[in-house]
């Protein structure tokens, strides 16, 4: 066997031994919120399609029309010929929803973070981030070369202590958090962090991947309180509640213009397909218009936490910590036998010892779906020692 193949096989064996091997299962997603695997239709509590918009007739129709008019692929980067006029409408809609002067759409949320962060922050600067921030924020931080200090999850006092210790030694500072944490479903104390950032002349960036369409009347974590919170860098994705694809940043016009001039992940990657731009825009319009729709994911999640005797959900994401990765896999398998798709989340996505089931709720779930899920967990949970 050649050394490359032997290297890969050895690594895979080691991963499997720790119950951390992953597989890509062919999965067909069907309306309203079904995932078909190995010929079995499962009610999905594993999609980030919080509003069911990826399957909505209006959103699909927008994509079909865009393909008819512009074709399938974008043909080049935005700087060359890929900057389809649909970008203009999409960015204007995003800026309106987020209450900013301007917006910039990237190829994905991951590409947005690895583009934005190194454009604003360099080697001599400081990044202060929540310890549970997403992998792509870490990737952006690493690319920037800045000194990166993590604060205890959602702990404003610890964030303050880190800023007090390090801020003065660096010309610029970025504070980063997620509006809604992707694996825990809890919300960041955005208002307190915004105040802190201002006090230390740091720039706050929120990753609202799981907040758009769900929190703050659908407008995201900066709108979760009575008054709009001043967050100068509101980043997010169009791949979750917006049901399409692409990442974005909403900020002041000069900041957007500067990033559009410099972010390497924007130029050196092909523009999004026109169908994606059209469907994202249509979905955002529905998020803007339909107050009842955007209230539903949280209501569904709260029905679940109430039924399970857990603390009330803060978002559309509810984790049940199992601890051991194998237990998490067994629990997910037992739920699959009952007709539900729930994903066992294991390290390195979450810290060691905190493997979990991650449930995501969607406007497309019926209350009956949730009652049945809670019933199944009532039967399975005691066998496995599930806790919220
Ligand atoms: C999903 C996610 C991303 C990445 O967004 P994509 O558009 O899927 O690349 C970034 N940040 C967080 C917190 C996420 O959950």
mmCIF file of C-alpha atoms and ligand atoms in Angstrom:
data_model
loop_
_atom_site.group_PDB
_atom_site.id
_atom_site.type_symbol
_atom_site.label_atom_id
_atom_site.label_comp_id
_atom_site.label_asym_id
_atom_site.label_seq_id
_atom_site.Cartn_x
_atom_site.Cartn_y
_atom_site.Cartn_z
ATOM 1 C CA UNK A 1 0.000 0.000 0.000
ATOM 2 C CA UNK A 2 1.312 3.482 -0.808
ATOM 3 C CA UNK A 3 2.131 5.830 2.072
ATOM 4 C CA UNK A 4 -0.737 8.209 1.323
ATOM 5 C CA UNK A 5 -3.413 5.516 1.462
ATOM 6 C CA UNK A 6 -1.800 3.958 4.534
ATOM 7 C CA UNK A 7 -1.766 7.348 6.249
ATOM 8 C CA UNK A 8 -5.488 7.840 5.547
ATOM 9 C CA UNK A 9 -6.459 4.347 6.699
ATOM 10 C CA UNK A 10 -4.496 4.646 9.945
ATOM 11 C CA UNK A 11 -6.139 7.965 10.706
ATOM 12 C CA UNK A 12 -9.606 6.584 9.943
ATOM 13 C CA UNK A 13 -9.072 3.592 12.227
ATOM 14 C CA UNK A 14 -8.039 5.886 15.070
ATOM 15 C CA UNK A 15 -11.091 8.122 14.525
ATOM 16 C CA UNK A 16 -13.437 5.137 14.418
ATOM 17 C CA UNK A 17 -11.984 3.724 17.651
ATOM 18 C CA UNK A 18 -13.083 6.902 19.439
ATOM 19 C CA UNK A 19 -16.599 6.670 17.911
ATOM 20 C CA UNK A 20 -15.899 9.884 16.046
ATOM 21 C CA UNK A 21 -15.965 8.559 12.489
ATOM 22 C CA UNK A 22 -18.393 10.420 10.266
ATOM 23 C CA UNK A 23 -20.123 9.340 7.095
ATOM 24 C CA UNK A 24 -21.857 11.193 4.296
ATOM 25 C CA UNK A 25 -25.312 9.627 3.976
ATOM 26 C CA UNK A 26 -27.274 10.211 0.782
ATOM 27 C CA UNK A 27 -30.254 12.206 2.052
ATOM 28 C CA UNK A 28 -33.205 13.482 0.079
ATOM 29 C CA UNK A 29 -35.018 16.416 1.653
ATOM 30 C CA UNK A 30 -38.715 16.591 0.902
ATOM 31 C CA UNK A 31 -41.473 19.012 1.913
ATOM 32 C CA UNK A 32 -42.564 19.918 4.464
ATOM 33 C CA UNK A 33 -39.608 18.812 6.662
ATOM 34 C CA UNK A 34 -38.842 15.216 5.740
ATOM 35 C CA UNK A 35 -35.461 13.598 5.108
ATOM 36 C CA UNK A 36 -35.378 10.333 3.209
ATOM 37 C CA UNK A 37 -32.478 7.987 3.958
ATOM 38 C CA UNK A 38 -32.006 4.389 2.846
ATOM 39 C CA UNK A 39 -35.556 4.454 1.491
ATOM 40 C CA UNK A 40 -37.034 5.604 4.822
ATOM 41 C CA UNK A 41 -38.878 8.876 5.237
ATOM 42 C CA UNK A 42 -37.952 10.524 8.543
ATOM 43 C CA UNK A 43 -39.358 13.688 10.120
ATOM 44 C CA UNK A 44 -36.273 15.872 10.249
ATOM 45 C CA UNK A 45 -35.248 17.641 13.433
ATOM 46 C CA UNK A 46 -31.823 18.099 11.886
ATOM 47 C CA UNK A 47 -32.283 20.786 9.205
ATOM 48 C CA UNK A 48 -31.410 24.448 9.679
ATOM 49 C CA UNK A 49 -34.271 25.311 7.323
ATOM 50 C CA UNK A 50 -36.029 27.001 10.254
ATOM 51 C CA UNK A 51 -38.854 28.467 8.201
ATOM 52 C CA UNK A 52 -39.197 25.652 5.687
ATOM 53 C CA UNK A 53 -38.432 28.202 2.980
ATOM 54 C CA UNK A 54 -36.080 25.973 0.977
ATOM 55 C CA UNK A 55 -39.238 24.044 0.044
ATOM 56 C CA UNK A 56 -41.584 27.024 -0.357
ATOM 57 C CA UNK A 57 -43.290 27.413 -3.747
ATOM 58 C CA UNK A 58 -42.471 31.144 -3.970
ATOM 59 C CA UNK A 59 -38.792 30.561 -3.210
ATOM 60 C CA UNK A 60 -38.475 27.663 -5.653
ATOM 61 C CA UNK A 61 -40.297 29.613 -8.356
ATOM 62 C CA UNK A 62 -37.881 32.531 -7.980
ATOM 63 C CA UNK A 63 -34.981 30.138 -8.577
ATOM 64 C CA UNK A 64 -36.610 28.579 -11.629
ATOM 65 C CA UNK A 65 -37.277 32.012 -13.147
ATOM 66 C CA UNK A 66 -33.688 33.128 -12.544
ATOM 67 C CA UNK A 67 -32.318 30.010 -14.237
ATOM 68 C CA UNK A 68 -34.620 30.595 -17.202
ATOM 69 C CA UNK A 69 -33.376 34.122 -17.586
ATOM 70 C CA UNK A 70 -29.679 33.903 -16.611
ATOM 71 C CA UNK A 71 -28.669 30.244 -16.775
ATOM 72 C CA UNK A 72 -27.261 27.919 -14.124
ATOM 73 C CA UNK A 73 -23.817 29.135 -13.104
ATOM 74 C CA UNK A 74 -22.405 32.618 -12.531
ATOM 75 C CA UNK A 75 -19.517 32.218 -14.967
ATOM 76 C CA UNK A 76 -16.915 34.222 -13.021
ATOM 77 C CA UNK A 77 -16.187 36.040 -9.797
ATOM 78 C CA UNK A 78 -18.216 39.119 -8.861
ATOM 79 C CA UNK A 79 -15.307 41.321 -9.882
ATOM 80 C CA UNK A 80 -15.362 39.948 -13.427
ATOM 81 C CA UNK A 81 -18.774 39.029 -14.928
ATOM 82 C CA UNK A 82 -20.467 37.235 -12.038
ATOM 83 C CA UNK A 83 -22.047 40.308 -10.457
ATOM 84 C CA UNK A 84 -25.574 39.575 -11.622
ATOM 85 C CA UNK A 85 -28.085 42.435 -11.069
ATOM 86 C CA UNK A 86 -29.877 40.133 -8.602
ATOM 87 C CA UNK A 87 -27.059 40.874 -6.115
ATOM 88 C CA UNK A 88 -28.243 44.480 -5.914
ATOM 89 C CA UNK A 89 -31.745 43.567 -4.829
ATOM 90 C CA UNK A 90 -30.487 40.906 -2.418
ATOM 91 C CA UNK A 91 -28.048 43.289 -0.729
ATOM 92 C CA UNK A 92 -30.611 46.078 -0.508
ATOM 93 C CA UNK A 93 -33.072 43.664 1.123
ATOM 94 C CA UNK A 94 -30.457 42.494 3.637
ATOM 95 C CA UNK A 95 -29.476 46.061 4.562
ATOM 96 C CA UNK A 96 -33.141 46.972 5.055
ATOM 97 C CA UNK A 97 -33.782 43.977 7.312
ATOM 98 C CA UNK A 98 -30.663 44.625 9.378
ATOM 99 C CA UNK A 99 -31.084 48.392 9.515
ATOM 100 C CA UNK A 100 -27.662 49.134 8.024
ATOM 101 C CA UNK A 101 -26.500 51.379 5.193
ATOM 102 C CA UNK A 102 -25.152 48.529 3.123
ATOM 103 C CA UNK A 103 -24.648 44.780 2.779
ATOM 104 C CA UNK A 104 -22.239 42.502 0.962
ATOM 105 C CA UNK A 105 -22.989 38.938 -0.125
ATOM 106 C CA UNK A 106 -20.241 36.287 -0.132
ATOM 107 C CA UNK A 107 -20.215 32.752 -1.529
ATOM 108 C CA UNK A 108 -21.066 31.274 1.884
ATOM 109 C CA UNK A 109 -21.010 32.114 5.563
ATOM 110 C CA UNK A 110 -17.677 30.346 5.878
ATOM 111 C CA UNK A 111 -16.228 32.398 3.028
ATOM 112 C CA UNK A 112 -17.662 35.564 4.592
ATOM 113 C CA UNK A 113 -15.879 35.016 7.901
ATOM 114 C CA UNK A 114 -12.549 34.059 6.381
ATOM 115 C CA UNK A 115 -12.826 37.130 4.146
ATOM 116 C CA UNK A 116 -14.088 39.767 6.579
ATOM 117 C CA UNK A 117 -11.893 39.074 9.599
ATOM 118 C CA UNK A 118 -8.418 39.267 7.967
ATOM 119 C CA UNK A 119 -9.531 42.312 5.962
ATOM 120 C CA UNK A 120 -10.294 44.293 9.124
ATOM 121 C CA UNK A 121 -7.754 42.886 11.547
ATOM 122 C CA UNK A 122 -4.043 42.167 11.167
ATOM 123 C CA UNK A 123 -1.002 40.750 12.944
ATOM 124 C CA UNK A 124 -0.595 43.571 15.443
ATOM 125 C CA UNK A 125 -4.283 43.532 16.397
ATOM 126 C CA UNK A 126 -6.422 41.671 18.914
ATOM 127 C CA UNK A 127 -9.414 39.363 18.581
ATOM 128 C CA UNK A 128 -11.508 38.593 21.654
ATOM 129 C CA UNK A 129 -13.969 35.805 20.893
ATOM 130 C CA UNK A 130 -16.458 33.589 22.690
ATOM 131 C CA UNK A 131 -14.886 30.182 23.293
ATOM 132 C CA UNK A 132 -17.767 28.450 21.468
ATOM 133 C CA UNK A 133 -17.651 30.584 18.334
ATOM 134 C CA UNK A 134 -17.988 28.737 15.033
ATOM 135 C CA UNK A 135 -15.090 27.014 13.265
ATOM 136 C CA UNK A 136 -15.104 29.580 10.452
ATOM 137 C CA UNK A 137 -14.640 32.462 12.909
ATOM 138 C CA UNK A 138 -11.599 30.629 14.275
ATOM 139 C CA UNK A 139 -10.394 30.115 10.701
ATOM 140 C CA UNK A 140 -10.773 33.830 9.972
ATOM 141 C CA UNK A 141 -8.991 34.708 13.201
ATOM 142 C CA UNK A 142 -6.093 32.415 12.336
ATOM 143 C CA UNK A 143 -5.824 33.856 8.817
ATOM 144 C CA UNK A 144 -5.659 37.372 10.258
ATOM 145 C CA UNK A 145 -2.575 36.529 12.309
ATOM 146 C CA UNK A 146 -3.989 38.631 15.175
ATOM 147 C CA UNK A 147 -3.515 37.686 18.823
ATOM 148 C CA UNK A 148 -6.693 35.748 19.621
ATOM 149 C CA UNK A 149 -8.005 35.489 23.156
ATOM 150 C CA UNK A 150 -11.115 33.476 24.009
ATOM 151 C CA UNK A 151 -13.528 34.376 26.801
ATOM 152 C CA UNK A 152 -15.713 31.954 28.747
ATOM 153 C CA UNK A 153 -18.929 31.229 26.895
ATOM 154 C CA UNK A 154 -21.399 34.145 27.174
ATOM 155 C CA UNK A 155 -19.488 35.516 30.168
ATOM 156 C CA UNK A 156 -19.459 39.309 29.877
ATOM 157 C CA UNK A 157 -17.274 39.737 32.972
ATOM 158 C CA UNK A 158 -14.648 37.394 31.527
ATOM 159 C CA UNK A 159 -14.793 39.226 28.194
ATOM 160 C CA UNK A 160 -14.222 42.483 30.082
ATOM 161 C CA UNK A 161 -11.251 40.983 31.930
ATOM 162 C CA UNK A 162 -9.671 39.848 28.638
ATOM 163 C CA UNK A 163 -10.172 43.278 27.082
ATOM 164 C CA UNK A 164 -8.756 44.976 30.168
ATOM 165 C CA UNK A 165 -5.692 42.717 30.046
ATOM 166 C CA UNK A 166 -4.915 42.919 26.330
ATOM 167 C CA UNK A 167 -6.721 45.751 24.544
ATOM 168 C CA UNK A 168 -4.213 48.529 25.215
ATOM 169 C CA UNK A 169 -1.309 46.662 23.591
ATOM 170 C CA UNK A 170 -2.988 46.468 20.162
ATOM 171 C CA UNK A 171 -4.046 49.156 17.686
ATOM 172 C CA UNK A 172 -7.380 47.526 16.699
ATOM 173 C CA UNK A 173 -9.650 44.982 18.342
ATOM 174 C CA UNK A 174 -12.514 42.789 17.131
ATOM 175 C CA UNK A 175 -14.959 41.178 19.562
ATOM 176 C CA UNK A 176 -16.714 38.169 18.069
ATOM 177 C CA UNK A 177 -19.680 36.080 19.102
ATOM 178 C CA UNK A 178 -22.620 34.190 17.656
ATOM 179 C CA UNK A 179 -26.082 35.712 18.053
ATOM 180 C CA UNK A 180 -27.494 32.223 18.606
ATOM 181 C CA UNK A 181 -24.966 29.478 19.305
ATOM 182 C CA UNK A 182 -25.179 26.772 16.695
ATOM 183 C CA UNK A 183 -24.665 23.732 18.909
ATOM 184 C CA UNK A 184 -26.187 25.043 22.171
ATOM 185 C CA UNK A 185 -29.089 27.159 20.995
ATOM 186 C CA UNK A 186 -28.484 29.816 23.628
ATOM 187 C CA UNK A 187 -28.192 33.508 22.793
ATOM 188 C CA UNK A 188 -25.269 35.834 23.285
ATOM 189 C CA UNK A 189 -25.647 38.834 25.624
ATOM 190 C CA UNK A 190 -25.369 41.083 22.566
ATOM 191 C CA UNK A 191 -26.406 44.300 24.295
ATOM 192 C CA UNK A 192 -23.833 43.937 27.074
ATOM 193 C CA UNK A 193 -21.119 42.973 24.592
ATOM 194 C CA UNK A 194 -21.973 45.979 22.420
ATOM 195 C CA UNK A 195 -21.557 48.282 25.438
ATOM 196 C CA UNK A 196 -18.294 46.619 26.372
ATOM 197 C CA UNK A 197 -16.942 46.872 22.839
ATOM 198 C CA UNK A 198 -17.760 50.545 22.789
ATOM 199 C CA UNK A 199 -16.062 51.108 26.131
ATOM 200 C CA UNK A 200 -12.844 49.471 24.903
ATOM 201 C CA UNK A 201 -13.012 50.921 21.385
ATOM 202 C CA UNK A 202 -13.407 47.436 19.942
ATOM 203 C CA UNK A 203 -15.569 46.423 16.972
ATOM 204 C CA UNK A 204 -18.326 43.917 17.676
ATOM 205 C CA UNK A 205 -19.120 41.299 15.075
ATOM 206 C CA UNK A 206 -22.072 38.950 15.529
ATOM 207 C CA UNK A 207 -22.480 35.790 13.480
ATOM 208 C CA UNK A 208 -26.241 35.533 13.125
ATOM 209 C CA UNK A 209 -26.304 32.280 11.141
ATOM 210 C CA UNK A 210 -29.001 30.861 13.446
ATOM 211 C CA UNK A 211 -30.698 34.118 14.418
ATOM 212 C CA UNK A 212 -31.870 35.463 11.049
ATOM 213 C CA UNK A 213 -35.500 34.495 10.506
ATOM 214 C CA UNK A 214 -35.908 33.351 14.100
ATOM 215 C CA UNK A 215 -34.871 36.024 16.630
ATOM 216 C CA UNK A 216 -35.854 39.694 16.868
ATOM 217 C CA UNK A 217 -38.911 39.384 14.627
ATOM 218 C CA UNK A 218 -36.725 37.550 12.119
ATOM 219 C CA UNK A 219 -34.218 40.412 11.860
ATOM 220 C CA UNK A 220 -31.602 38.806 14.081
ATOM 221 C CA UNK A 221 -29.916 39.194 17.434
ATOM 222 C CA UNK A 222 -29.461 42.974 17.220
ATOM 223 C CA UNK A 223 -33.263 43.241 17.334
ATOM 224 C CA UNK A 224 -33.935 40.869 20.199
ATOM 225 C CA UNK A 225 -34.464 43.696 22.729
ATOM 226 C CA UNK A 226 -36.924 46.603 22.691
ATOM 227 C CA UNK A 227 -34.396 48.883 21.081
ATOM 228 C CA UNK A 228 -32.073 48.039 18.204
ATOM 229 C CA UNK A 229 -28.623 47.161 19.520
ATOM 230 C CA UNK A 230 -25.793 48.943 17.753
ATOM 231 C CA UNK A 231 -23.718 46.113 16.244
ATOM 232 C CA UNK A 232 -21.365 47.533 13.593
ATOM 233 C CA UNK A 233 -20.676 44.156 11.917
ATOM 234 C CA UNK A 234 -23.700 41.885 11.492
ATOM 235 C CA UNK A 235 -22.637 38.763 9.653
ATOM 236 C CA UNK A 236 -24.717 35.720 8.739
ATOM 237 C CA UNK A 237 -25.723 33.144 6.186
ATOM 238 C CA UNK A 238 -28.500 32.711 3.644
ATOM 239 C CA UNK A 239 -28.246 28.926 3.924
ATOM 240 C CA UNK A 240 -30.300 28.444 7.078
ATOM 241 C CA UNK A 241 -33.647 30.213 7.678
ATOM 242 C CA UNK A 242 -33.361 31.904 4.273
ATOM 243 C CA UNK A 243 -33.415 28.454 2.713
ATOM 244 C CA UNK A 244 -30.882 29.218 -0.027
ATOM 245 C CA UNK A 245 -27.111 29.718 0.062
ATOM 246 C CA UNK A 246 -24.521 32.450 0.534
ATOM 247 C CA UNK A 247 -23.050 34.509 3.358
ATOM 248 C CA UNK A 248 -23.422 38.195 4.122
ATOM 249 C CA UNK A 249 -22.153 41.144 6.075
ATOM 250 C CA UNK A 250 -24.326 44.153 6.953
ATOM 251 C CA UNK A 251 -22.479 47.300 8.021
ATOM 252 C CA UNK A 252 -21.976 50.977 7.211
ATOM 253 C CA UNK A 253 -21.408 51.919 3.564
ATOM 254 C CA UNK A 254 -17.660 52.681 3.946
ATOM 255 C CA UNK A 255 -17.018 49.412 5.798
ATOM 256 C CA UNK A 256 -18.838 47.421 3.126
ATOM 257 C CA UNK A 257 -17.057 49.285 0.349
ATOM 258 C CA UNK A 258 -13.662 48.665 1.961
ATOM 259 C CA UNK A 259 -14.330 44.944 2.456
ATOM 260 C CA UNK A 260 -15.629 44.678 -1.102
ATOM 261 C CA UNK A 261 -12.271 46.120 -2.185
ATOM 262 C CA UNK A 262 -10.116 43.770 -0.170
ATOM 263 C CA UNK A 263 -11.723 40.508 0.962
ATOM 264 C CA UNK A 264 -9.895 37.740 -0.868
ATOM 265 C CA UNK A 265 -12.660 35.150 -0.443
ATOM 266 C CA UNK A 266 -14.935 37.486 -2.399
ATOM 267 C CA UNK A 267 -12.705 37.865 -5.455
ATOM 268 C CA UNK A 268 -10.937 34.584 -5.761
ATOM 269 C CA UNK A 269 -14.104 32.514 -5.721
ATOM 270 C CA UNK A 270 -16.887 32.407 -8.303
ATOM 271 C CA UNK A 271 -20.069 34.398 -7.708
ATOM 272 C CA UNK A 272 -23.217 32.631 -6.525
ATOM 273 C CA UNK A 273 -25.511 31.099 -9.142
ATOM 274 C CA UNK A 274 -28.371 33.457 -10.120
ATOM 275 C CA UNK A 275 -30.984 30.960 -8.860
ATOM 276 C CA UNK A 276 -29.481 31.168 -5.372
ATOM 277 C CA UNK A 277 -29.585 34.969 -5.370
ATOM 278 C CA UNK A 278 -33.208 35.024 -6.498
ATOM 279 C CA UNK A 279 -34.403 32.444 -3.992
ATOM 280 C CA UNK A 280 -32.538 34.126 -1.121
ATOM 281 C CA UNK A 281 -34.136 37.472 -1.988
ATOM 282 C CA UNK A 282 -37.599 35.958 -2.156
ATOM 283 C CA UNK A 283 -37.088 34.206 1.185
ATOM 284 C CA UNK A 284 -35.846 37.411 2.831
ATOM 285 C CA UNK A 285 -38.948 39.236 1.631
ATOM 286 C CA UNK A 286 -41.083 36.603 3.313
ATOM 287 C CA UNK A 287 -39.028 36.979 6.496
ATOM 288 C CA UNK A 288 -39.653 40.729 6.317
ATOM 289 C CA UNK A 289 -43.370 40.459 5.654
ATOM 290 C CA UNK A 290 -44.621 37.466 7.588
ATOM 291 C CA UNK A 291 -44.517 38.078 11.352
ATOM 292 C CA UNK A 292 -46.429 34.856 12.081
ATOM 293 C CA UNK A 293 -43.979 32.756 10.079
ATOM 294 C CA UNK A 294 -40.884 34.033 11.876
ATOM 295 C CA UNK A 295 -42.512 33.502 15.289
ATOM 296 C CA UNK A 296 -43.055 29.817 14.655
ATOM 297 C CA UNK A 297 -39.621 28.129 14.989
ATOM 298 C CA UNK A 298 -39.170 29.461 18.529
ATOM 299 C CA UNK A 299 -42.760 28.549 19.441
ATOM 300 C CA UNK A 300 -42.171 24.986 18.192
ATOM 301 C CA UNK A 301 -38.906 24.699 20.105
ATOM 302 C CA UNK A 302 -40.654 25.972 23.249
ATOM 303 C CA UNK A 303 -43.421 23.419 22.872
ATOM 304 C CA UNK A 304 -40.684 20.769 22.843
ATOM 305 C CA UNK A 305 -38.796 22.113 25.868
ATOM 306 C CA UNK A 306 -42.070 22.424 27.767
ATOM 307 C CA UNK A 307 -43.046 18.827 26.963
ATOM 308 C CA UNK A 308 -39.583 17.575 27.942
ATOM 309 C CA UNK A 309 -39.398 19.617 31.149
ATOM 310 C CA UNK A 310 -36.329 21.493 29.874
ATOM 311 C CA UNK A 311 -35.625 25.182 30.368
ATOM 312 C CA UNK A 312 -37.458 27.215 27.738
ATOM 313 C CA UNK A 313 -35.750 27.268 24.333
ATOM 314 C CA UNK A 314 -34.042 30.561 23.437
ATOM 315 C CA UNK A 315 -33.890 29.765 19.741
ATOM 316 C CA UNK A 316 -34.888 27.084 17.246
ATOM 317 C CA UNK A 317 -32.031 24.873 18.492
ATOM 318 C CA UNK A 318 -32.321 22.625 21.553
ATOM 319 C CA UNK A 319 -29.434 20.378 22.642
ATOM 320 C CA UNK A 320 -29.721 17.359 24.896
ATOM 321 C CA UNK A 321 -26.280 16.608 26.279
ATOM 322 C CA UNK A 322 -25.433 12.913 26.445
ATOM 323 C CA UNK A 323 -21.703 13.221 27.137
ATOM 324 C CA UNK A 324 -20.344 10.061 25.567
ATOM 325 C CA UNK A 325 -20.209 10.012 21.740
ATOM 326 C CA UNK A 326 -21.336 6.388 21.508
ATOM 327 C CA UNK A 327 -24.386 7.081 23.667
ATOM 328 C CA UNK A 328 -25.267 9.976 21.395
ATOM 329 C CA UNK A 329 -25.064 7.686 18.369
ATOM 330 C CA UNK A 330 -27.237 5.058 20.068
ATOM 331 C CA UNK A 331 -29.854 7.671 20.971
ATOM 332 C CA UNK A 332 -29.902 9.034 17.404
ATOM 333 C CA UNK A 333 -30.255 5.474 16.090
ATOM 334 C CA UNK A 334 -33.158 4.761 18.445
ATOM 335 C CA UNK A 335 -34.905 7.942 17.304
ATOM 336 C CA UNK A 336 -34.374 6.938 13.693
ATOM 337 C CA UNK A 337 -36.123 3.639 14.443
ATOM 338 C CA UNK A 338 -39.062 5.756 15.646
ATOM 339 C CA UNK A 339 -39.122 7.750 12.387
ATOM 340 C CA UNK A 340 -37.145 10.868 13.398
ATOM 341 C CA UNK A 341 -33.894 12.229 12.044
ATOM 342 C CA UNK A 342 -31.844 13.802 14.819
ATOM 343 C CA UNK A 343 -28.088 14.217 14.583
ATOM 344 C CA UNK A 344 -25.595 13.113 17.203
ATOM 345 C CA UNK A 345 -23.090 15.951 17.484
ATOM 346 C CA UNK A 346 -19.650 14.844 18.640
ATOM 347 C CA UNK A 347 -16.161 16.321 19.065
ATOM 348 C CA UNK A 348 -14.469 18.177 17.493
ATOM 349 C CA UNK A 349 -17.708 20.047 16.663
ATOM 350 C CA UNK A 350 -18.405 20.263 20.422
ATOM 351 C CA UNK A 351 -15.970 20.002 23.375
ATOM 352 C CA UNK A 352 -14.916 16.537 24.611
ATOM 353 C CA UNK A 353 -17.440 15.003 26.979
ATOM 354 C CA UNK A 354 -20.361 17.045 25.647
ATOM 355 C CA UNK A 355 -21.600 14.873 22.779
ATOM 356 C CA UNK A 356 -25.244 15.607 22.285
ATOM 357 C CA UNK A 357 -28.401 15.274 20.316
ATOM 358 C CA UNK A 358 -29.116 18.523 18.542
ATOM 359 C CA UNK A 359 -32.781 19.174 17.734
ATOM 360 C CA UNK A 360 -33.709 21.946 15.343
ATOM 361 C CA UNK A 361 -37.276 23.155 15.015
ATOM 362 C CA UNK A 362 -38.931 24.599 11.976
ATOM 363 C CA UNK A 363 -42.082 26.474 11.106
ATOM 364 C CA UNK A 364 -42.769 23.439 8.912
ATOM 365 C CA UNK A 365 -43.186 21.081 11.891
ATOM 366 C CA UNK A 366 -46.697 20.403 13.156
ATOM 367 C CA UNK A 367 -47.394 20.367 16.872
ATOM 368 C CA UNK A 368 -48.185 16.673 16.377
ATOM 369 C CA UNK A 369 -44.642 16.037 15.070
ATOM 370 C CA UNK A 370 -43.277 17.545 18.255
ATOM 371 C CA UNK A 371 -45.645 15.632 20.546
ATOM 372 C CA UNK A 372 -44.600 12.382 18.861
ATOM 373 C CA UNK A 373 -40.908 13.256 19.157
ATOM 374 C CA UNK A 374 -41.344 14.007 22.868
ATOM 375 C CA UNK A 375 -43.195 10.697 23.268
ATOM 376 C CA UNK A 376 -40.369 8.786 21.586
ATOM 377 C CA UNK A 377 -37.778 10.500 23.779
ATOM 378 C CA UNK A 378 -39.845 9.626 26.832
ATOM 379 C CA UNK A 379 -39.437 5.977 25.898
ATOM 380 C CA UNK A 380 -35.787 6.149 24.808
ATOM 381 C CA UNK A 381 -34.366 8.725 27.226
ATOM 382 C CA UNK A 382 -34.376 6.715 30.463
ATOM 383 C CA UNK A 383 -32.454 3.898 28.745
ATOM 384 C CA UNK A 384 -29.694 6.252 27.680
ATOM 385 C CA UNK A 385 -29.591 8.810 30.474
ATOM 386 C CA UNK A 386 -30.490 11.873 28.388
ATOM 387 C CA UNK A 387 -30.478 15.256 30.066
ATOM 388 C CA UNK A 388 -31.154 18.731 28.751
HETATM 389 C C1 LIG B 1 -23.533 27.451 9.360
HETATM 390 C C2 LIG B 1 -22.715 28.470 10.018
HETATM 391 C C3 LIG B 1 -21.784 29.220 9.302
HETATM 392 C C4 LIG B 1 -21.421 28.904 7.884
HETATM 393 O O1 LIG B 1 -22.384 29.343 7.007
HETATM 394 P P1 LIG B 1 -22.431 28.650 5.552
HETATM 395 O O2 LIG B 1 -23.196 29.626 4.743
HETATM 396 O O3 LIG B 1 -23.131 27.358 5.732
HETATM 397 O O4 LIG B 1 -21.014 28.487 5.098
HETATM 398 C C5 LIG B 1 -21.131 30.239 9.945
HETATM 399 N N1 LIG B 1 -21.346 30.490 11.245
HETATM 400 C C6 LIG B 1 -22.207 29.774 11.975
HETATM 401 C C7 LIG B 1 -22.412 30.125 13.401
HETATM 402 C C8 LIG B 1 -22.909 28.726 11.393
HETATM 403 O O5 LIG B 1 -23.729 27.999 12.117
#
